[in-house]
mmCIF file of N, CA and C in Angstrom:
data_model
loop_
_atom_site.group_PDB
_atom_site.id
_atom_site.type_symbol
_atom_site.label_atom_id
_atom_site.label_comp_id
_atom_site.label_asym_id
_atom_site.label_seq_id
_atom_site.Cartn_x
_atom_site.Cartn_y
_atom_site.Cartn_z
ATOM 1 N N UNK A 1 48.380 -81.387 -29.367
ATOM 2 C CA UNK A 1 48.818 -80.013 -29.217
ATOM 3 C C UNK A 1 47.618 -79.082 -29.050
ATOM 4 N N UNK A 2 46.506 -79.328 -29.824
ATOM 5 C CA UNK A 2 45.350 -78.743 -29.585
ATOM 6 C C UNK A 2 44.830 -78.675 -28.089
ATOM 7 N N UNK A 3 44.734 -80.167 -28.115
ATOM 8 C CA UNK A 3 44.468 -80.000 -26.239
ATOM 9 C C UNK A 3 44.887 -79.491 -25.710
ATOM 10 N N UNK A 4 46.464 -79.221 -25.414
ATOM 11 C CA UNK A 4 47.211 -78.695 -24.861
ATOM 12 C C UNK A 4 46.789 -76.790 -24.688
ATOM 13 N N UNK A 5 46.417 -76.933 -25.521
ATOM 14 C CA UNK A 5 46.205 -75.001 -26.029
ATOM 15 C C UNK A 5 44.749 -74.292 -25.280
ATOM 16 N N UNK A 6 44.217 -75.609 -25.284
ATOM 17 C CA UNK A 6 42.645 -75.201 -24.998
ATOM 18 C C UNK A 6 42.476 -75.477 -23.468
ATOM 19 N N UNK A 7 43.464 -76.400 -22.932
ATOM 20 C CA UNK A 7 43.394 -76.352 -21.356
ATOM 21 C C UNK A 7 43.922 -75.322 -20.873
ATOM 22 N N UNK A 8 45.125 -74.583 -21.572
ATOM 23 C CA UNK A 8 45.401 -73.852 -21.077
ATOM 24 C C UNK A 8 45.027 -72.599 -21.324
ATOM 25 N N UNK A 9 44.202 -72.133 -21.980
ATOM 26 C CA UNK A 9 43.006 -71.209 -21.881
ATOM 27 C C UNK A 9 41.961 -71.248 -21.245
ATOM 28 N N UNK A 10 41.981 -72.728 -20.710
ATOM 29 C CA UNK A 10 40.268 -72.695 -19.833
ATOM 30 C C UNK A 10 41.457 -72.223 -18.390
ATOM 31 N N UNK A 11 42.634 -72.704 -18.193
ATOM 32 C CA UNK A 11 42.795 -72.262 -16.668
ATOM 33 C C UNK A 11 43.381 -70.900 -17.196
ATOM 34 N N UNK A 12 43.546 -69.998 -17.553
ATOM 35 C CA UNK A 12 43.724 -68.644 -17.564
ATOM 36 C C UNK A 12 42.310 -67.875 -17.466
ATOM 37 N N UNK A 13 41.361 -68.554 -18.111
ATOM 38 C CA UNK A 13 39.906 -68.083 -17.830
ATOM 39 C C UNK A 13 39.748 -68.290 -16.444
ATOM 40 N N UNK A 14 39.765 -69.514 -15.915
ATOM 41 C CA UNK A 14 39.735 -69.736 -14.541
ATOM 42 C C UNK A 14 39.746 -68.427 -13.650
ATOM 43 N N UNK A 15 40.986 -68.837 -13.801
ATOM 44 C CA UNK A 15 42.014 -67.647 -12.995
ATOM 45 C C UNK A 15 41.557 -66.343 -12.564
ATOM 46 N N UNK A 16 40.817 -65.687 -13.818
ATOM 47 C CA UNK A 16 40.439 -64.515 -13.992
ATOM 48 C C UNK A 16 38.735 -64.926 -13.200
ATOM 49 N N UNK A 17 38.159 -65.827 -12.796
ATOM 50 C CA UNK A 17 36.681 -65.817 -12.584
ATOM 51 C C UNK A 17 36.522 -65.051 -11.573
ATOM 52 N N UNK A 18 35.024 -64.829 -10.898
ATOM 53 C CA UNK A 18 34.173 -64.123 -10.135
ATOM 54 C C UNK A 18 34.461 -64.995 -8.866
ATOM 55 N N UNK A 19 34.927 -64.684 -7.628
ATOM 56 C CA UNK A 19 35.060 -65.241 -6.768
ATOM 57 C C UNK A 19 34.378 -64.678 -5.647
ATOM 58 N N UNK A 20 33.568 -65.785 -5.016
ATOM 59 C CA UNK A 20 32.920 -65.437 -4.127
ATOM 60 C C UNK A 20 33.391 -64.509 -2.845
ATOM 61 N N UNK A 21 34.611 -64.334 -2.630
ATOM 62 C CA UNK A 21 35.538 -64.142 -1.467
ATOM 63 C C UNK A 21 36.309 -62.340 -1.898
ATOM 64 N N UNK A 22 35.971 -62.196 -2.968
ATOM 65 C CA UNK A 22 35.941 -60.687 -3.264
ATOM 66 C C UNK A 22 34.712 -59.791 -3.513
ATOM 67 N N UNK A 23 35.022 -58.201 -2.642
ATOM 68 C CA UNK A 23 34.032 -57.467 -2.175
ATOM 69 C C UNK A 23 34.373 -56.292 -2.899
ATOM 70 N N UNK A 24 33.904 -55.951 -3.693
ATOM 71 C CA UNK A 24 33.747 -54.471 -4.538
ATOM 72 C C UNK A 24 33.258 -53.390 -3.171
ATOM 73 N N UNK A 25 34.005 -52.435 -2.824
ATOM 74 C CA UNK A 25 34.111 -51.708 -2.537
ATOM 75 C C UNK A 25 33.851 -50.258 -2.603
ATOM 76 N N UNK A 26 33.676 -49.146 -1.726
ATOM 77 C CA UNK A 26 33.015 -47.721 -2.890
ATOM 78 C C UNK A 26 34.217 -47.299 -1.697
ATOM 79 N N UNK A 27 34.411 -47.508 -0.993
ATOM 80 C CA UNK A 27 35.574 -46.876 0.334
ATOM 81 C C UNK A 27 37.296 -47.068 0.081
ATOM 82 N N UNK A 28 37.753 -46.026 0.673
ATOM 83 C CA UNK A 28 39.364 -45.853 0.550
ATOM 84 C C UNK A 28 39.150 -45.886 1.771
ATOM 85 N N UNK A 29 40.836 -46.447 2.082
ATOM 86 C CA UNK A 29 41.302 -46.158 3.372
ATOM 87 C C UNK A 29 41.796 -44.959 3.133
ATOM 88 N N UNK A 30 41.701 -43.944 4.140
ATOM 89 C CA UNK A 30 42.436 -42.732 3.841
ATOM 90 C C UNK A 30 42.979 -42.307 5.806
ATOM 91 N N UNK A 31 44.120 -41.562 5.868
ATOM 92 C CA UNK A 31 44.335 -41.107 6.548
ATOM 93 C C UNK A 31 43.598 -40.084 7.559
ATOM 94 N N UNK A 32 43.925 -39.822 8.741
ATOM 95 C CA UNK A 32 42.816 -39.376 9.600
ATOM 96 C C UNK A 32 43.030 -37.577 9.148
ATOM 97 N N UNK A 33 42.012 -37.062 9.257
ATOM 98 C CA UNK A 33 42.422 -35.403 9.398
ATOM 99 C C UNK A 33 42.493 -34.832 10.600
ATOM 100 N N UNK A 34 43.258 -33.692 11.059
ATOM 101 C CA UNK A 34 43.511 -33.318 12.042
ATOM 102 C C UNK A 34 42.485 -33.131 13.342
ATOM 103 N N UNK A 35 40.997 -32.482 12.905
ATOM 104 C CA UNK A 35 39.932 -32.800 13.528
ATOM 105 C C UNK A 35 39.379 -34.039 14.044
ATOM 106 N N UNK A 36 39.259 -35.470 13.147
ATOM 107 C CA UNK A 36 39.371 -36.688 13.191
ATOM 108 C C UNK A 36 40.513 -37.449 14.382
ATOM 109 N N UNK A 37 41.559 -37.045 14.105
ATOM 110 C CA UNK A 37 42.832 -37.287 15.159
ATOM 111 C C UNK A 37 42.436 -36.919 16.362
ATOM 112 N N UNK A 38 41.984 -35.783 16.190
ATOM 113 C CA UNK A 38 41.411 -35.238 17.435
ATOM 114 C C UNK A 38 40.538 -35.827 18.384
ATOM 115 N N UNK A 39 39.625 -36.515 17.564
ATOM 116 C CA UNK A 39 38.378 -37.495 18.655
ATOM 117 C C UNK A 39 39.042 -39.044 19.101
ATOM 118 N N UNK A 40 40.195 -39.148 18.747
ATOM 119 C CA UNK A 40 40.812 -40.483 18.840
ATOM 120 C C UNK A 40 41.461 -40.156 19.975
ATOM 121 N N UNK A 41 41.499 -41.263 21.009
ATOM 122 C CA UNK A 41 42.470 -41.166 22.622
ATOM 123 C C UNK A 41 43.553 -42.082 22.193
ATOM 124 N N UNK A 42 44.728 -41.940 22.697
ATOM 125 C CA UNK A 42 45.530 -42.712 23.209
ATOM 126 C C UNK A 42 46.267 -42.828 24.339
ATOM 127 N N UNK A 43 46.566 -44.025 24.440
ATOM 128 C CA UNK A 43 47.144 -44.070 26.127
ATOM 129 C C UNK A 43 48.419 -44.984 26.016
ATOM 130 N N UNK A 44 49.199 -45.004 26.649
ATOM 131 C CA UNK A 44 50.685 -46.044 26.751
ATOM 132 C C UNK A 44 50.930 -46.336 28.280
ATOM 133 N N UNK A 45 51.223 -47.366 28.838
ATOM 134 C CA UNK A 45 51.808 -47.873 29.932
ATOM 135 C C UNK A 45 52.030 -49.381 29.658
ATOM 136 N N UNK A 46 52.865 -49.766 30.975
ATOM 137 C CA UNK A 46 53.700 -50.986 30.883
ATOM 138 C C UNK A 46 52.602 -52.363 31.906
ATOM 139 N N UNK A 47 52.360 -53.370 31.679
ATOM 140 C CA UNK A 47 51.739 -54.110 32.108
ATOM 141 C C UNK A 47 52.639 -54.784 33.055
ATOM 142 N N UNK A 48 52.388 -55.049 34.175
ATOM 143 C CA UNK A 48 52.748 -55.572 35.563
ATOM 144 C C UNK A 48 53.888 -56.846 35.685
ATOM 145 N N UNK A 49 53.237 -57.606 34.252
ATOM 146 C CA UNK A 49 53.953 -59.133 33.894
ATOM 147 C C UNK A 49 55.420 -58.116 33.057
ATOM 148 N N UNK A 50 55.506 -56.921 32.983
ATOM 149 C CA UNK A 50 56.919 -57.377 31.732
ATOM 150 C C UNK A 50 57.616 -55.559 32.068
ATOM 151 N N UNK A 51 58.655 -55.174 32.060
ATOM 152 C CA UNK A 51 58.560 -53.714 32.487
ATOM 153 C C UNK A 51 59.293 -53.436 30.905
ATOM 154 N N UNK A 52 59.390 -54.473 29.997
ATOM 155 C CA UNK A 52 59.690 -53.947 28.633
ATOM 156 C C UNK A 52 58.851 -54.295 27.474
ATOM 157 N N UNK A 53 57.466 -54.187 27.546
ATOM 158 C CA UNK A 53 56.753 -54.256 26.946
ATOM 159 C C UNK A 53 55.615 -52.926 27.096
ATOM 160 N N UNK A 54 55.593 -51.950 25.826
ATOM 161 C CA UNK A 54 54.685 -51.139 26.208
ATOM 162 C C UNK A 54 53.148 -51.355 25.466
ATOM 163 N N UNK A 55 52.271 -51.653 26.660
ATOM 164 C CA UNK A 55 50.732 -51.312 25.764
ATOM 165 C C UNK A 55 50.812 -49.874 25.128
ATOM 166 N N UNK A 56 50.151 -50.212 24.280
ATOM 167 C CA UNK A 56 49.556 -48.736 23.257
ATOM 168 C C UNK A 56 48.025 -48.889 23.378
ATOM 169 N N UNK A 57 46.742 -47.785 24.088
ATOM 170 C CA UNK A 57 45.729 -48.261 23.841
ATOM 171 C C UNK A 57 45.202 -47.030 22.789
ATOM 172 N N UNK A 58 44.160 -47.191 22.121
ATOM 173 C CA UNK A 58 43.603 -46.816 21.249
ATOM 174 C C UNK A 58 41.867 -46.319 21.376
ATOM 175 N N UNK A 59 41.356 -45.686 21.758
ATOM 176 C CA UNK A 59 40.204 -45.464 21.625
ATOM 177 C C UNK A 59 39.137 -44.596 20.819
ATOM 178 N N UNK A 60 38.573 -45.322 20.150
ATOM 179 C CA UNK A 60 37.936 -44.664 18.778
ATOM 180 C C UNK A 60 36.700 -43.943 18.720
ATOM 181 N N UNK A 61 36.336 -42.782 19.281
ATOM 182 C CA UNK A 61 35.553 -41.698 19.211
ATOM 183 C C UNK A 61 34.504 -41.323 17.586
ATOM 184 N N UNK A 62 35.227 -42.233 16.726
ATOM 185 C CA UNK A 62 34.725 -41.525 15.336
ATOM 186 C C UNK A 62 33.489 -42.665 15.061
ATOM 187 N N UNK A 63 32.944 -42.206 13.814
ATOM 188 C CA UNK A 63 31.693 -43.121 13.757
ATOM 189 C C UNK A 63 31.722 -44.317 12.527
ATOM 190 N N UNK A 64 33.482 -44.481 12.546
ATOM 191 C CA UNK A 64 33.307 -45.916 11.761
ATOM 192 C C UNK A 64 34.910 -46.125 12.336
ATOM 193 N N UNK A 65 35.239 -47.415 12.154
ATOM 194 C CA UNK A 65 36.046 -48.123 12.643
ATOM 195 C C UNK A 65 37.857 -47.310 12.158
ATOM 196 N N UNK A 66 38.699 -48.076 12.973
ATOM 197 C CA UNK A 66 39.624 -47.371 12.752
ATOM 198 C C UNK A 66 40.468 -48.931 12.516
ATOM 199 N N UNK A 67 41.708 -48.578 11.670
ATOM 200 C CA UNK A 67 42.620 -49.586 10.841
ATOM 201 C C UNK A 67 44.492 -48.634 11.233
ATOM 202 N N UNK A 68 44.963 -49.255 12.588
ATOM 203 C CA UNK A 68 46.156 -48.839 13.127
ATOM 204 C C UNK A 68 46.996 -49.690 12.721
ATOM 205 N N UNK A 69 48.091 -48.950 12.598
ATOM 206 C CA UNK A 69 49.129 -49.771 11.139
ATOM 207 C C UNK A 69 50.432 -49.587 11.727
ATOM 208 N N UNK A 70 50.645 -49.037 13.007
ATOM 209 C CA UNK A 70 51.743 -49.349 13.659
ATOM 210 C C UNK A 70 52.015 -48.078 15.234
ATOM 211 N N UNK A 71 53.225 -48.358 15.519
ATOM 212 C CA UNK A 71 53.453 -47.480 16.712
ATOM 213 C C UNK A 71 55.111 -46.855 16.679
ATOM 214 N N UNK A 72 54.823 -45.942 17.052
ATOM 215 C CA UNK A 72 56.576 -44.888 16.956
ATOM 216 C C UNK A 72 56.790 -44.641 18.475
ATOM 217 N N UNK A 73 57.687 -44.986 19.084
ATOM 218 C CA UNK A 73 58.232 -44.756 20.647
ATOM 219 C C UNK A 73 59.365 -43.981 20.382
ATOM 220 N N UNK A 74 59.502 -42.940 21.253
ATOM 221 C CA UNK A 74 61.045 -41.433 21.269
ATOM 222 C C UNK A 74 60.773 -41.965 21.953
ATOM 223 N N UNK A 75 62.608 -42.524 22.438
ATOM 224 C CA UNK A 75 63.324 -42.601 24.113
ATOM 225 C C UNK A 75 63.980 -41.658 24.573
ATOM 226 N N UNK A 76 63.855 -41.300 25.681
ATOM 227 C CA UNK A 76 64.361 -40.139 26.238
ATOM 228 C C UNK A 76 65.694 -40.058 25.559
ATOM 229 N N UNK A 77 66.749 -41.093 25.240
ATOM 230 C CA UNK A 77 68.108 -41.290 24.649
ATOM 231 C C UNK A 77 67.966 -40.578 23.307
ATOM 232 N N UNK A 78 66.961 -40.744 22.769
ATOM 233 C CA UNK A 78 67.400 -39.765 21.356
ATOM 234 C C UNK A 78 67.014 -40.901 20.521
ATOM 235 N N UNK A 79 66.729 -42.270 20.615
ATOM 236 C CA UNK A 79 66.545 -43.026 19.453
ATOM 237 C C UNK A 79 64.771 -43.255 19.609
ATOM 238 N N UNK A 80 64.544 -44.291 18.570
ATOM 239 C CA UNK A 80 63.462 -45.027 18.262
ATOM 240 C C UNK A 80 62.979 -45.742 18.396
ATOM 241 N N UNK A 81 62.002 -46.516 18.827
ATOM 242 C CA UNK A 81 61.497 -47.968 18.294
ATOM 243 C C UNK A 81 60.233 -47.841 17.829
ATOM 244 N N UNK A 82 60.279 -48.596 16.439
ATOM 245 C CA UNK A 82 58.651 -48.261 15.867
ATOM 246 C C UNK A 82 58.202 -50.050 15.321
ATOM 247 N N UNK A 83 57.130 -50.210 15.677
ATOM 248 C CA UNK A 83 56.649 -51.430 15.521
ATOM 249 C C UNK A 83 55.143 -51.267 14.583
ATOM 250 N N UNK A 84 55.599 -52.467 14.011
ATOM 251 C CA UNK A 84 54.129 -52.491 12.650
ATOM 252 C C UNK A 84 53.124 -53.182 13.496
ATOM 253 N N UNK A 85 51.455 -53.086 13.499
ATOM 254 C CA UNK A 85 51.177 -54.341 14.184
ATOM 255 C C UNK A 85 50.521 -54.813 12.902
ATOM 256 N N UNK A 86 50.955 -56.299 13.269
ATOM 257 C CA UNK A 86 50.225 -57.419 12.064
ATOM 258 C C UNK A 86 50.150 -58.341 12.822
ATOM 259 N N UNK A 87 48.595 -58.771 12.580
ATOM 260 C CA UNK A 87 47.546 -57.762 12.011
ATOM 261 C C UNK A 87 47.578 -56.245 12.259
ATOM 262 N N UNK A 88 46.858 -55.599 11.223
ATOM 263 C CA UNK A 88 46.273 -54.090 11.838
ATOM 264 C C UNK A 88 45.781 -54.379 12.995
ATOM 265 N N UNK A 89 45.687 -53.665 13.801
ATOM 266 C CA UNK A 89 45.299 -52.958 14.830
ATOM 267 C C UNK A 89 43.836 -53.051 14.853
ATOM 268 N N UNK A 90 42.247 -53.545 14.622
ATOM 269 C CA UNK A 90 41.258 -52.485 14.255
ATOM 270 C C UNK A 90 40.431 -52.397 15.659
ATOM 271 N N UNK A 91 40.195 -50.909 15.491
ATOM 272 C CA UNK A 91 39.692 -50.250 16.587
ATOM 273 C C UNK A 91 37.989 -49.954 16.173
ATOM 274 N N UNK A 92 36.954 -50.762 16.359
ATOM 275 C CA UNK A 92 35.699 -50.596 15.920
ATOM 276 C C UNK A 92 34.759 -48.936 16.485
ATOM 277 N N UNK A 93 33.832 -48.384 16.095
ATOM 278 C CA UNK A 93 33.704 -47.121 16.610
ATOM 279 C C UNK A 93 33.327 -47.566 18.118
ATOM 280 N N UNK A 94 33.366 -46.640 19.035
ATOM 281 C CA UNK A 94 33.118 -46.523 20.393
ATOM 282 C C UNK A 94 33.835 -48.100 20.932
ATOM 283 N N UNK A 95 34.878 -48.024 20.688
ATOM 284 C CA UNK A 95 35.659 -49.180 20.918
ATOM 285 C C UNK A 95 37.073 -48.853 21.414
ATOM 286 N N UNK A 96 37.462 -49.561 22.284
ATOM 287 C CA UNK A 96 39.208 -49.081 22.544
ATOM 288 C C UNK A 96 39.829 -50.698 22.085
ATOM 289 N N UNK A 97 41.229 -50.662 21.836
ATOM 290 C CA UNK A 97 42.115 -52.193 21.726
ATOM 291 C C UNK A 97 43.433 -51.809 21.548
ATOM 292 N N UNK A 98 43.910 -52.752 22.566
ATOM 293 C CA UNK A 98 45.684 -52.392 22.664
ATOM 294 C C UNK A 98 46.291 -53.115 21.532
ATOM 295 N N UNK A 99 47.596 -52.190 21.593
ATOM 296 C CA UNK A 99 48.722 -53.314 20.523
ATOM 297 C C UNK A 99 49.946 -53.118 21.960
ATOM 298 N N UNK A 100 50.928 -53.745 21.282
ATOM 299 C CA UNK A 100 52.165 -53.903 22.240
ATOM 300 C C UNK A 100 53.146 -53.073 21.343
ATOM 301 N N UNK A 101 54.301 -52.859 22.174
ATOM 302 C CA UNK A 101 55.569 -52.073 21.055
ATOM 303 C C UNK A 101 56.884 -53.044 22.332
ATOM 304 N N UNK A 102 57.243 -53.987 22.185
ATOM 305 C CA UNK A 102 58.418 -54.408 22.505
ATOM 306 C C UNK A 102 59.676 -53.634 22.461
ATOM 307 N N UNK A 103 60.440 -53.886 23.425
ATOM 308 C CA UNK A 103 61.633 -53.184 23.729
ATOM 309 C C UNK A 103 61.898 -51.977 24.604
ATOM 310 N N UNK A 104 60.886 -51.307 24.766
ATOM 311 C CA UNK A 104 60.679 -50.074 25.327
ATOM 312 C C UNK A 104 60.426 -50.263 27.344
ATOM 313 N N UNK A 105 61.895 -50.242 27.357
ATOM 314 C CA UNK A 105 62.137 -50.585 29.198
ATOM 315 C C UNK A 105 61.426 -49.392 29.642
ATOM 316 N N UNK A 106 60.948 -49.647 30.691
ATOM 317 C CA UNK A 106 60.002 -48.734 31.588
ATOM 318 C C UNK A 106 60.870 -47.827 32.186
ATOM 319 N N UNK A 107 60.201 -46.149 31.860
ATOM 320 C CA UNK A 107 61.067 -44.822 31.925
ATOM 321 C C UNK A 107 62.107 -44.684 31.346
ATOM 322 N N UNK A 108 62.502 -45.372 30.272
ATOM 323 C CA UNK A 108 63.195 -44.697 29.217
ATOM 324 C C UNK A 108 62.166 -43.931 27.996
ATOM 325 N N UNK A 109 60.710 -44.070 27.870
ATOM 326 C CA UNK A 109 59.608 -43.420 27.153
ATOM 327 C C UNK A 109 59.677 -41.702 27.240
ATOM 328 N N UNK A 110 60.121 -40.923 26.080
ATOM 329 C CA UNK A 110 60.012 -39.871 26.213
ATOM 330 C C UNK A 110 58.302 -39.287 25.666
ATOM 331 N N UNK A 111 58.254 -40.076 24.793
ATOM 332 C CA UNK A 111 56.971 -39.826 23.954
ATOM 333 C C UNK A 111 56.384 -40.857 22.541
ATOM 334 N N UNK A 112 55.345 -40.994 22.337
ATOM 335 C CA UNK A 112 55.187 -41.394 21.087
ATOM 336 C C UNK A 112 53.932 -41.278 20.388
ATOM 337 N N UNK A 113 53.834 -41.893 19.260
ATOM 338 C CA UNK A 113 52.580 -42.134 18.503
ATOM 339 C C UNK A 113 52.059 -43.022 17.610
ATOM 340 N N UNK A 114 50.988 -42.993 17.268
ATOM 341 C CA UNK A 114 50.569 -44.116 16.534
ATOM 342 C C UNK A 114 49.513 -44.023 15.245
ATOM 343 N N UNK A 115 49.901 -44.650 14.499
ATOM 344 C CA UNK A 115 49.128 -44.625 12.655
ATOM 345 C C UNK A 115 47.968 -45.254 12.742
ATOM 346 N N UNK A 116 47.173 -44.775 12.613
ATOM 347 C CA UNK A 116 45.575 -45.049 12.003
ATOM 348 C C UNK A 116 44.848 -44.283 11.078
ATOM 349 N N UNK A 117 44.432 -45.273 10.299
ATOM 350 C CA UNK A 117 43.654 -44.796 9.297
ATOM 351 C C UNK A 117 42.302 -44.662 8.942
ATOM 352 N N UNK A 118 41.046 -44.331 8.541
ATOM 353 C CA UNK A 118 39.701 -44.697 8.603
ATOM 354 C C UNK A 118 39.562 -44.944 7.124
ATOM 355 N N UNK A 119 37.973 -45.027 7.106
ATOM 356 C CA UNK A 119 37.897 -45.384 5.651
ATOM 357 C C UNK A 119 36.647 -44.259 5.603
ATOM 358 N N UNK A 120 36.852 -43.661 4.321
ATOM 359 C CA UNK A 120 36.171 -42.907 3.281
ATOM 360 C C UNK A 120 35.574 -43.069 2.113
ATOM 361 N N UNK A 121 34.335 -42.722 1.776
ATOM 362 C CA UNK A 121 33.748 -42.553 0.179
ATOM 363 C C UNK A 121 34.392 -41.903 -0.463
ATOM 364 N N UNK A 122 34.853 -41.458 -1.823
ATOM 365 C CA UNK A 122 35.810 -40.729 -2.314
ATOM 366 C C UNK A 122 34.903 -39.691 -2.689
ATOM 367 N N UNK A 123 35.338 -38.243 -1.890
ATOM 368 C CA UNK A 123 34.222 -36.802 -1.289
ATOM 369 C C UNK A 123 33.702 -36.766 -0.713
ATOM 370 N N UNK A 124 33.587 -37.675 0.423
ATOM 371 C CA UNK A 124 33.046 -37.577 1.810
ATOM 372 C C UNK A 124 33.901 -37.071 2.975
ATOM 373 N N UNK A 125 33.612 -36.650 3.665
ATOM 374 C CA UNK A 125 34.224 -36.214 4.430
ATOM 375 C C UNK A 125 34.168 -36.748 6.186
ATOM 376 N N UNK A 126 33.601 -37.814 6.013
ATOM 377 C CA UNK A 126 33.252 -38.291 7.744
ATOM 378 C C UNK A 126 33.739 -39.881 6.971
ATOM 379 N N UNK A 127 34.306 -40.602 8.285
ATOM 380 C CA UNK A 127 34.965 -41.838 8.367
ATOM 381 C C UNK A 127 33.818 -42.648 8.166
ATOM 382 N N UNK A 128 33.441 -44.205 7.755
ATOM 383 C CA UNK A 128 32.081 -44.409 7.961
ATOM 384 C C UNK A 128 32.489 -46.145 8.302
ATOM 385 N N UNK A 129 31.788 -47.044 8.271
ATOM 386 C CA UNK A 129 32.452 -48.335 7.864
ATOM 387 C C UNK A 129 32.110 -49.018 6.412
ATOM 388 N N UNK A 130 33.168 -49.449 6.358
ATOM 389 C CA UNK A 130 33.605 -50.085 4.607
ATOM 390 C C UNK A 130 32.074 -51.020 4.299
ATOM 391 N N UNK A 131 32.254 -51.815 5.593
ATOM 392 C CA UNK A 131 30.883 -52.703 5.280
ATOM 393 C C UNK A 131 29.284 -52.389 5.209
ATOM 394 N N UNK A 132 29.014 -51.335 5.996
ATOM 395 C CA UNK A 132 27.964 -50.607 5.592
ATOM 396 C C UNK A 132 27.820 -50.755 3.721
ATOM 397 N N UNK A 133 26.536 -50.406 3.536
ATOM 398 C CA UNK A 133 26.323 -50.151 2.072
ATOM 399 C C UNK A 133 25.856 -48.681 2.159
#
């Protein structure tokens, strides 16, 4: 019974150890601010192979990477289609990269948009990258 007690305290210690594969962090992801939004392009059209598949492109103006977390399509009809991309999206600085949004037949697109986030020091105020030190 003893044994029993003491193995199972060494794997709860385990459990809890220092793993090489985790990165302490000083950065949040935080949402873009309106100025920030501002230096970001986007673009939408339909690629040649499919007339219901819309590219979303993304181009990242800011000076650390960007983390896009999905896409919102208005059809001229009045409804929706919003797609997550998974993976994120990531858009590195001075970098563009498409995602897709399925379903969206060519010229039914009234408008849309798309979620990205950057990452921040907590009181900083400029996007930077996480991996920097």
């Amino acid at each position: 019974m003893l044994w029993l007690v003491c193995t199972q305290l060494l794997c709860i210690t385990c459990a809890q150890a220092w793993t090489p594969f985790e990165r302490k962090t000083l950065y949040e992801e935080v949402e873009l601010s309106a100025s920030e939004a501002k230096k970001v392009q986007y673009a939408a059209g339909w690629s040649t192979q499919s007339d219901t598949e819309l590219l979303v492109e993304v181009k990242n103006n800011l000076p650390g990477p960007l983390a896009c977390h999905g896409a919102t399509v208005h059809l001229l009809s009045g409804s929706t289609v919003s797609k997550s991309f998974i993976p994120r999206l990531y858009v590195p600085s001075a970098a563009s990269r498409q995602g897709a949004v399925g379903g969206v037949k060519k010229g039914q697109m009234k408008d849309f948009s798309v979620t990205c986030h950057c990452w921040k020091k907590p009181g900083d105020s400029l996007c930077r990258n996480p991996m920097d030190k």
